[in-house]
Amino acid sequence: MQIHSQDVGETTRHAVFAPDWAGFGGTHGGLVAAHLLQAAVDVHGATPRSVTVHLLDPVPPGTFDIRVHTLRGGRSAASTATIDGLATALIRQTHGPDSPPAVWPHHAPPPTNRADPDSLDRFTPPEDIVRFGRHLDIRPLGGALPLTAGTEPAYEAWVRLAPEATDIGHLDENATRLILVDAMPPGLFALWDRPVPVPTLELSVHLAPCRPDGPWYLIRHRTVWASEDLCVDETTLRTRDGHLAAQGRQLRRLIQT
């Protein structure tokens, strides 16, 4: 993204959302979050550690301005990134480009008894439900699958951005992890045999200080509670050598059809 204009205390950047990144009625929430985070990182140059995004209305395809406003500088910096009327994010950033690595846990045991992702079949969500699925490479590790009327609202899989994924070249590693945190279908889909729109209203992600060891991440995703109109999903993302990369939690709306 390139700087579009600059006001006192506020910088505006461009974001372009392509039609093939559509989700439940609007652009994939993880991609919107990634653009908001990247805009703040581009402006401040610090290391993001958390982001909370409120999706106020579906973000349609097109070009939008993202307004980045600094709330606090220094070692515990905070800023907001906003697409007027559609989405807003609070980003907390620390230290600078060379934020120190994690000191605990001292060792991260790699995932054991997990098949290599290249040996597994790829799962692609139905394009008539979520078009953005083409940009993700999801390799389920057995157990629950979406829309199979199972008993547990949870998944475990290897996940990466598909090699053919487009319109993400400007996003750094932390921003792309936001896309992956929001990669899996709602956990409730594992209990159902037909899709129901379950758009994200709020997405909060904490980004751990770890370096990638390749494109693949082990993802665990589950619904922790649900009512007739809302649910909460939580997600963990780990590198192939076992290091925690991100933890996410999102509030979703259940739209009965």
mmCIF file with all atom_site columns, N, CA and C in Angstrom, residues 139-185:
data_model
loop_
_atom_site.group_PDB
_atom_site.id
_atom_site.type_symbol
_atom_site.label_atom_id
_atom_site.label_alt_id
_atom_site.label_comp_id
_atom_site.label_asym_id
_atom_site.label_entity_id
_atom_site.label_seq_id
_atom_site.pdbx_PDB_ins_code
_atom_site.Cartn_x
_atom_site.Cartn_y
_atom_site.Cartn_z
_atom_site.occupancy
_atom_site.B_iso_or_equiv
_atom_site.pdbx_formal_charge
_atom_site.auth_seq_id
_atom_site.auth_comp_id
_atom_site.auth_asym_id
_atom_site.auth_atom_id
_atom_site.pdbx_PDB_model_num
ATOM 1   N N  . ARG A 1 139 ? -5.236  -28.499 4.793  1.00 0.00 ? 139 ARG A N  1
ATOM 2   C CA . ARG A 1 139 ? -5.064  -29.954 4.771  1.00 0.00 ? 139 ARG A CA 1
ATOM 3   C C  . ARG A 1 139 ? -5.547  -30.523 6.111  1.00 0.00 ? 139 ARG A C  1
ATOM 4   N N  . PRO A 1 140 ? -6.820  -30.950 6.199  1.00 0.00 ? 140 PRO A N  1
ATOM 5   C CA . PRO A 1 140 ? -7.369  -31.450 7.464  1.00 0.00 ? 140 PRO A CA 1
ATOM 6   C C  . PRO A 1 140 ? -6.609  -32.665 7.987  1.00 0.00 ? 140 PRO A C  1
ATOM 7   N N  . LEU A 1 141 ? -6.498  -32.728 9.318  1.00 0.00 ? 141 LEU A N  1
ATOM 8   C CA . LEU A 1 141 ? -5.806  -33.824 9.988  1.00 0.00 ? 141 LEU A CA 1
ATOM 9   C C  . LEU A 1 141 ? -6.818  -34.777 10.614 1.00 0.00 ? 141 LEU A C  1
ATOM 10  N N  . GLY A 1 142 ? -7.760  -35.247 9.812  1.00 0.00 ? 142 GLY A N  1
ATOM 11  C CA . GLY A 1 142 ? -8.755  -36.182 10.315 1.00 0.00 ? 142 GLY A CA 1
ATOM 12  C C  . GLY A 1 142 ? -9.759  -35.491 11.218 1.00 0.00 ? 142 GLY A C  1
ATOM 13  N N  . GLY A 1 143 ? -10.619 -36.289 11.846 1.00 0.00 ? 143 GLY A N  1
ATOM 14  C CA . GLY A 1 143 ? -11.605 -35.723 12.754 1.00 0.00 ? 143 GLY A CA 1
ATOM 15  C C  . GLY A 1 143 ? -12.684 -34.965 12.015 1.00 0.00 ? 143 GLY A C  1
ATOM 16  N N  . ALA A 1 144 ? -13.141 -33.854 12.608 1.00 0.00 ? 144 ALA A N  1
ATOM 17  C CA . ALA A 1 144 ? -14.295 -33.125 12.096 1.00 0.00 ? 144 ALA A CA 1
ATOM 18  C C  . ALA A 1 144 ? -13.986 -32.447 10.769 1.00 0.00 ? 144 ALA A C  1
ATOM 19  N N  . LEU A 1 145 ? -15.010 -32.382 9.919  1.00 0.00 ? 145 LEU A N  1
ATOM 20  C CA . LEU A 1 145 ? -14.979 -31.639 8.674  1.00 0.00 ? 145 LEU A CA 1
ATOM 21  C C  . LEU A 1 145 ? -16.246 -30.800 8.593  1.00 0.00 ? 145 LEU A C  1
ATOM 22  N N  . PRO A 1 146 ? -16.201 -29.677 7.865  1.00 0.00 ? 146 PRO A N  1
ATOM 23  C CA . PRO A 1 146 ? -17.397 -28.843 7.757  1.00 0.00 ? 146 PRO A CA 1
ATOM 24  C C  . PRO A 1 146 ? -18.550 -29.569 7.063  1.00 0.00 ? 146 PRO A C  1
ATOM 25  N N  . LEU A 1 147 ? -19.764 -29.298 7.554  1.00 0.00 ? 147 LEU A N  1
ATOM 26  C CA . LEU A 1 147 ? -21.015 -29.739 6.934  1.00 0.00 ? 147 LEU A CA 1
ATOM 27  C C  . LEU A 1 147 ? -21.123 -31.258 6.837  1.00 0.00 ? 147 LEU A C  1
ATOM 28  N N  . THR A 1 148 ? -20.635 -31.950 7.896  1.00 0.00 ? 148 THR A N  1
ATOM 29  C CA . THR A 1 148 ? -20.721 -33.408 7.939  1.00 0.00 ? 148 THR A CA 1
ATOM 30  C C  . THR A 1 148 ? -21.563 -33.894 9.115  1.00 0.00 ? 148 THR A C  1
ATOM 31  N N  . ALA A 1 149 ? -22.285 -32.971 9.785  1.00 0.00 ? 149 ALA A N  1
ATOM 32  C CA . ALA A 1 149 ? -23.170 -33.331 10.899 1.00 0.00 ? 149 ALA A CA 1
ATOM 33  C C  . ALA A 1 149 ? -22.421 -34.140 11.956 1.00 0.00 ? 149 ALA A C  1
ATOM 34  N N  . GLY A 1 150 ? -21.261 -33.630 12.361 1.00 0.00 ? 150 GLY A N  1
ATOM 35  C CA . GLY A 1 150 ? -20.456 -34.303 13.367 1.00 0.00 ? 150 GLY A CA 1
ATOM 36  C C  . GLY A 1 150 ? -20.911 -33.993 14.781 1.00 0.00 ? 150 GLY A C  1
ATOM 37  N N  . THR A 1 151 ? -20.032 -34.316 15.738 1.00 0.00 ? 151 THR A N  1
ATOM 38  C CA . THR A 1 151 ? -20.381 -34.150 17.159 1.00 0.00 ? 151 THR A CA 1
ATOM 39  C C  . THR A 1 151 ? -19.514 -33.122 17.868 1.00 0.00 ? 151 THR A C  1
ATOM 40  N N  . GLU A 1 152 ? -18.423 -32.672 17.255 1.00 0.00 ? 152 GLU A N  1
ATOM 41  C CA . GLU A 1 152 ? -17.528 -31.712 17.885 1.00 0.00 ? 152 GLU A CA 1
ATOM 42  C C  . GLU A 1 152 ? -17.347 -30.496 16.981 1.00 0.00 ? 152 GLU A C  1
ATOM 43  N N  . PRO A 1 153 ? -17.579 -29.276 17.491 1.00 0.00 ? 153 PRO A N  1
ATOM 44  C CA . PRO A 1 153 ? -17.430 -28.067 16.657 1.00 0.00 ? 153 PRO A CA 1
ATOM 45  C C  . PRO A 1 153 ? -15.982 -27.584 16.612 1.00 0.00 ? 153 PRO A C  1
ATOM 46  N N  . ALA A 1 154 ? -15.103 -28.432 16.090 1.00 0.00 ? 154 ALA A N  1
ATOM 47  C CA . ALA A 1 154 ? -13.667 -28.122 16.137 1.00 0.00 ? 154 ALA A CA 1
ATOM 48  C C  . ALA A 1 154 ? -12.961 -28.782 14.962 1.00 0.00 ? 154 ALA A C  1
ATOM 49  N N  . TYR A 1 155 ? -11.825 -28.170 14.579 1.00 0.00 ? 155 TYR A N  1
ATOM 50  C CA . TYR A 1 155 ? -11.000 -28.698 13.499 1.00 0.00 ? 155 TYR A CA 1
ATOM 51  C C  . TYR A 1 155 ? -9.527  -28.633 13.893 1.00 0.00 ? 155 TYR A C  1
ATOM 52  N N  . GLU A 1 156 ? -8.750  -29.509 13.261 1.00 0.00 ? 156 GLU A N  1
ATOM 53  C CA . GLU A 1 156 ? -7.292  -29.415 13.307 1.00 0.00 ? 156 GLU A CA 1
ATOM 54  C C  . GLU A 1 156 ? -6.790  -29.650 11.893 1.00 0.00 ? 156 GLU A C  1
ATOM 55  N N  . ALA A 1 157 ? -5.868  -28.807 11.431 1.00 0.00 ? 157 ALA A N  1
ATOM 56  C CA . ALA A 1 157 ? -5.408  -28.913 10.044 1.00 0.00 ? 157 ALA A CA 1
ATOM 57  C C  . ALA A 1 157 ? -4.063  -28.208 9.904  1.00 0.00 ? 157 ALA A C  1
ATOM 58  N N  . TRP A 1 158 ? -3.372  -28.543 8.821  1.00 0.00 ? 158 TRP A N  1
ATOM 59  C CA . TRP A 1 158 ? -2.279  -27.706 8.348  1.00 0.00 ? 158 TRP A CA 1
ATOM 60  C C  . TRP A 1 158 ? -2.877  -26.650 7.432  1.00 0.00 ? 158 TRP A C  1
ATOM 61  N N  . VAL A 1 159 ? -2.348  -25.438 7.494  1.00 0.00 ? 159 VAL A N  1
ATOM 62  C CA . VAL A 1 159 ? -2.893  -24.377 6.660  1.00 0.00 ? 159 VAL A CA 1
ATOM 63  C C  . VAL A 1 159 ? -1.762  -23.465 6.199  1.00 0.00 ? 159 VAL A C  1
ATOM 64  N N  . ARG A 1 160 ? -1.911  -22.954 5.000  1.00 0.00 ? 160 ARG A N  1
ATOM 65  C CA . ARG A 1 160 ? -0.996  -21.954 4.460  1.00 0.00 ? 160 ARG A CA 1
ATOM 66  C C  . ARG A 1 160 ? -1.767  -21.129 3.441  1.00 0.00 ? 160 ARG A C  1
ATOM 67  N N  . LEU A 1 161 ? -1.209  -20.012 3.057  1.00 0.00 ? 161 LEU A N  1
ATOM 68  C CA . LEU A 1 161 ? -1.742  -19.287 1.918  1.00 0.00 ? 161 LEU A CA 1
ATOM 69  C C  . LEU A 1 161 ? -1.380  -20.058 0.656  1.00 0.00 ? 161 LEU A C  1
ATOM 70  N N  . ALA A 1 162 ? -2.349  -20.222 -0.231 1.00 0.00 ? 162 ALA A N  1
ATOM 71  C CA . ALA A 1 162 ? -2.096  -20.976 -1.454 1.00 0.00 ? 162 ALA A CA 1
ATOM 72  C C  . ALA A 1 162 ? -1.013  -20.287 -2.274 1.00 0.00 ? 162 ALA A C  1
ATOM 73  N N  . PRO A 1 163 ? -0.134  -21.053 -2.912 1.00 0.00 ? 163 PRO A N  1
ATOM 74  C CA . PRO A 1 163 ? 0.906   -20.447 -3.740 1.00 0.00 ? 163 PRO A CA 1
ATOM 75  C C  . PRO A 1 163 ? 0.345   -19.522 -4.813 1.00 0.00 ? 163 PRO A C  1
ATOM 76  N N  . GLU A 1 164 ? -0.888  -19.791 -5.259 1.00 0.00 ? 164 GLU A N  1
ATOM 77  C CA . GLU A 1 164 ? -1.497  -18.955 -6.296 1.00 0.00 ? 164 GLU A CA 1
ATOM 78  C C  . GLU A 1 164 ? -2.302  -17.796 -5.727 1.00 0.00 ? 164 GLU A C  1
ATOM 79  N N  . ALA A 1 165 ? -2.282  -17.598 -4.410 1.00 0.00 ? 165 ALA A N  1
ATOM 80  C CA . ALA A 1 165 ? -3.050  -16.508 -3.802 1.00 0.00 ? 165 ALA A CA 1
ATOM 81  C C  . ALA A 1 165 ? -2.592  -15.159 -4.352 1.00 0.00 ? 165 ALA A C  1
ATOM 82  N N  . THR A 1 166 ? -3.561  -14.279 -4.600 1.00 0.00 ? 166 THR A N  1
ATOM 83  C CA . THR A 1 166 ? -3.260  -12.983 -5.203 1.00 0.00 ? 166 THR A CA 1
ATOM 84  C C  . THR A 1 166 ? -3.604  -11.845 -4.248 1.00 0.00 ? 166 THR A C  1
ATOM 85  N N  . ASP A 1 167 ? -3.093  -10.663 -4.576 1.00 0.00 ? 167 ASP A N  1
ATOM 86  C CA . ASP A 1 167 ? -3.419  -9.416  -3.871 1.00 0.00 ? 167 ASP A CA 1
ATOM 87  C C  . ASP A 1 167 ? -2.948  -9.402  -2.428 1.00 0.00 ? 167 ASP A C  1
ATOM 88  N N  . ILE A 1 168 ? -1.869  -10.138 -2.106 1.00 0.00 ? 168 ILE A N  1
ATOM 89  C CA . ILE A 1 168 ? -1.355  -10.147 -0.740 1.00 0.00 ? 168 ILE A CA 1
ATOM 90  C C  . ILE A 1 168 ? 0.144   -9.883  -0.691 1.00 0.00 ? 168 ILE A C  1
ATOM 91  N N  . GLY A 1 169 ? 0.731   -9.525  -1.831 1.00 0.00 ? 169 GLY A N  1
ATOM 92  C CA . GLY A 1 169 ? 2.182   -9.367  -1.894 1.00 0.00 ? 169 GLY A CA 1
ATOM 93  C C  . GLY A 1 169 ? 2.730   -8.295  -0.975 1.00 0.00 ? 169 GLY A C  1
ATOM 94  N N  . HIS A 1 170 ? 1.913   -7.303  -0.623 1.00 0.00 ? 170 HIS A N  1
ATOM 95  C CA . HIS A 1 170 ? 2.372   -6.202  0.214  1.00 0.00 ? 170 HIS A CA 1
ATOM 96  C C  . HIS A 1 170 ? 2.242   -6.505  1.704  1.00 0.00 ? 170 HIS A C  1
ATOM 97  N N  . LEU A 1 171 ? 1.637   -7.643  2.067  1.00 0.00 ? 171 LEU A N  1
ATOM 98  C CA . LEU A 1 171 ? 1.396   -7.969  3.464  1.00 0.00 ? 171 LEU A CA 1
ATOM 99  C C  . LEU A 1 171 ? 2.596   -8.699  4.063  1.00 0.00 ? 171 LEU A C  1
ATOM 100 N N  . ASP A 1 172 ? 3.010   -8.309  5.273  1.00 0.00 ? 172 ASP A N  1
ATOM 101 C CA . ASP A 1 172 ? 4.134   -8.984  5.911  1.00 0.00 ? 172 ASP A CA 1
ATOM 102 C C  . ASP A 1 172 ? 3.648   -10.224 6.665  1.00 0.00 ? 172 ASP A C  1
ATOM 103 N N  . GLU A 1 173 ? 4.583   -10.906 7.349  1.00 0.00 ? 173 GLU A N  1
ATOM 104 C CA . GLU A 1 173 ? 4.264   -12.185 7.984  1.00 0.00 ? 173 GLU A CA 1
ATOM 105 C C  . GLU A 1 173 ? 3.168   -12.059 9.036  1.00 0.00 ? 173 GLU A C  1
ATOM 106 N N  . ASN A 1 174 ? 3.233   -11.033 9.874  1.00 0.00 ? 174 ASN A N  1
ATOM 107 C CA . ASN A 1 174 ? 2.208   -10.874 10.902 1.00 0.00 ? 174 ASN A CA 1
ATOM 108 C C  . ASN A 1 174 ? 0.839   -10.615 10.290 1.00 0.00 ? 174 ASN A C  1
ATOM 109 N N  . ALA A 1 175 ? 0.789   -9.814  9.240  1.00 0.00 ? 175 ALA A N  1
ATOM 110 C CA . ALA A 1 175 ? -0.489  -9.536  8.599  1.00 0.00 ? 175 ALA A CA 1
ATOM 111 C C  . ALA A 1 175 ? -1.075  -10.797 7.966  1.00 0.00 ? 175 ALA A C  1
ATOM 112 N N  . THR A 1 176 ? -0.241  -11.603 7.324  1.00 0.00 ? 176 THR A N  1
ATOM 113 C CA . THR A 1 176 ? -0.769  -12.818 6.702  1.00 0.00 ? 176 THR A CA 1
ATOM 114 C C  . THR A 1 176 ? -1.230  -13.821 7.747  1.00 0.00 ? 176 THR A C  1
ATOM 115 N N  . ARG A 1 177 ? -0.656  -13.777 8.945  1.00 0.00 ? 177 ARG A N  1
ATOM 116 C CA . ARG A 1 177 ? -1.145  -14.673 10.001 1.00 0.00 ? 177 ARG A CA 1
ATOM 117 C C  . ARG A 1 177 ? -2.577  -14.345 10.395 1.00 0.00 ? 177 ARG A C  1
ATOM 118 N N  . LEU A 1 178 ? -2.973  -13.087 10.262 1.00 0.00 ? 178 LEU A N  1
ATOM 119 C CA . LEU A 1 178 ? -4.368  -12.741 10.540 1.00 0.00 ? 178 LEU A CA 1
ATOM 120 C C  . LEU A 1 178 ? -5.302  -13.424 9.548  1.00 0.00 ? 178 LEU A C  1
ATOM 121 N N  . ILE A 1 179 ? -4.884  -13.514 8.290  1.00 0.00 ? 179 ILE A N  1
ATOM 122 C CA . ILE A 1 179 ? -5.693  -14.224 7.296  1.00 0.00 ? 179 ILE A CA 1
ATOM 123 C C  . ILE A 1 179 ? -5.834  -15.687 7.694  1.00 0.00 ? 179 ILE A C  1
ATOM 124 N N  . LEU A 1 180 ? -4.728  -16.309 8.129  1.00 0.00 ? 180 LEU A N  1
ATOM 125 C CA . LEU A 1 180 ? -4.750  -17.723 8.466  1.00 0.00 ? 180 LEU A CA 1
ATOM 126 C C  . LEU A 1 180 ? -5.554  -17.983 9.733  1.00 0.00 ? 180 LEU A C  1
ATOM 127 N N  . VAL A 1 181 ? -5.503  -17.083 10.709 1.00 0.00 ? 181 VAL A N  1
ATOM 128 C CA . VAL A 1 181 ? -6.314  -17.256 11.915 1.00 0.00 ? 181 VAL A CA 1
ATOM 129 C C  . VAL A 1 181 ? -7.795  -17.329 11.553 1.00 0.00 ? 181 VAL A C  1
ATOM 130 N N  . ASP A 1 182 ? -8.192  -16.625 10.503 1.00 0.00 ? 182 ASP A N  1
ATOM 131 C CA . ASP A 1 182 ? -9.590  -16.601 10.067 1.00 0.00 ? 182 ASP A CA 1
ATOM 132 C C  . ASP A 1 182 ? -9.819  -17.510 8.862  1.00 0.00 ? 182 ASP A C  1
ATOM 133 N N  . ALA A 1 183 ? -8.957  -18.516 8.694  1.00 0.00 ? 183 ALA A N  1
ATOM 134 C CA . ALA A 1 183 ? -9.024  -19.360 7.498  1.00 0.00 ? 183 ALA A CA 1
ATOM 135 C C  . ALA A 1 183 ? -10.107 -20.425 7.578  1.00 0.00 ? 183 ALA A C  1
ATOM 136 N N  . MET A 1 184 ? -10.342 -20.970 8.776  1.00 0.00 ? 184 MET A N  1
ATOM 137 C CA . MET A 1 184 ? -11.225 -22.124 8.890  1.00 0.00 ? 184 MET A CA 1
ATOM 138 C C  . MET A 1 184 ? -12.697 -21.719 8.924  1.00 0.00 ? 184 MET A C  1
ATOM 139 N N  . PRO A 1 185 ? -13.581 -22.595 8.459  1.00 0.00 ? 185 PRO A N  1
ATOM 140 C CA . PRO A 1 185 ? -15.014 -22.330 8.605  1.00 0.00 ? 185 PRO A CA 1
ATOM 141 C C  . PRO A 1 185 ? -15.386 -22.248 10.088 1.00 0.00 ? 185 PRO A C  1
#
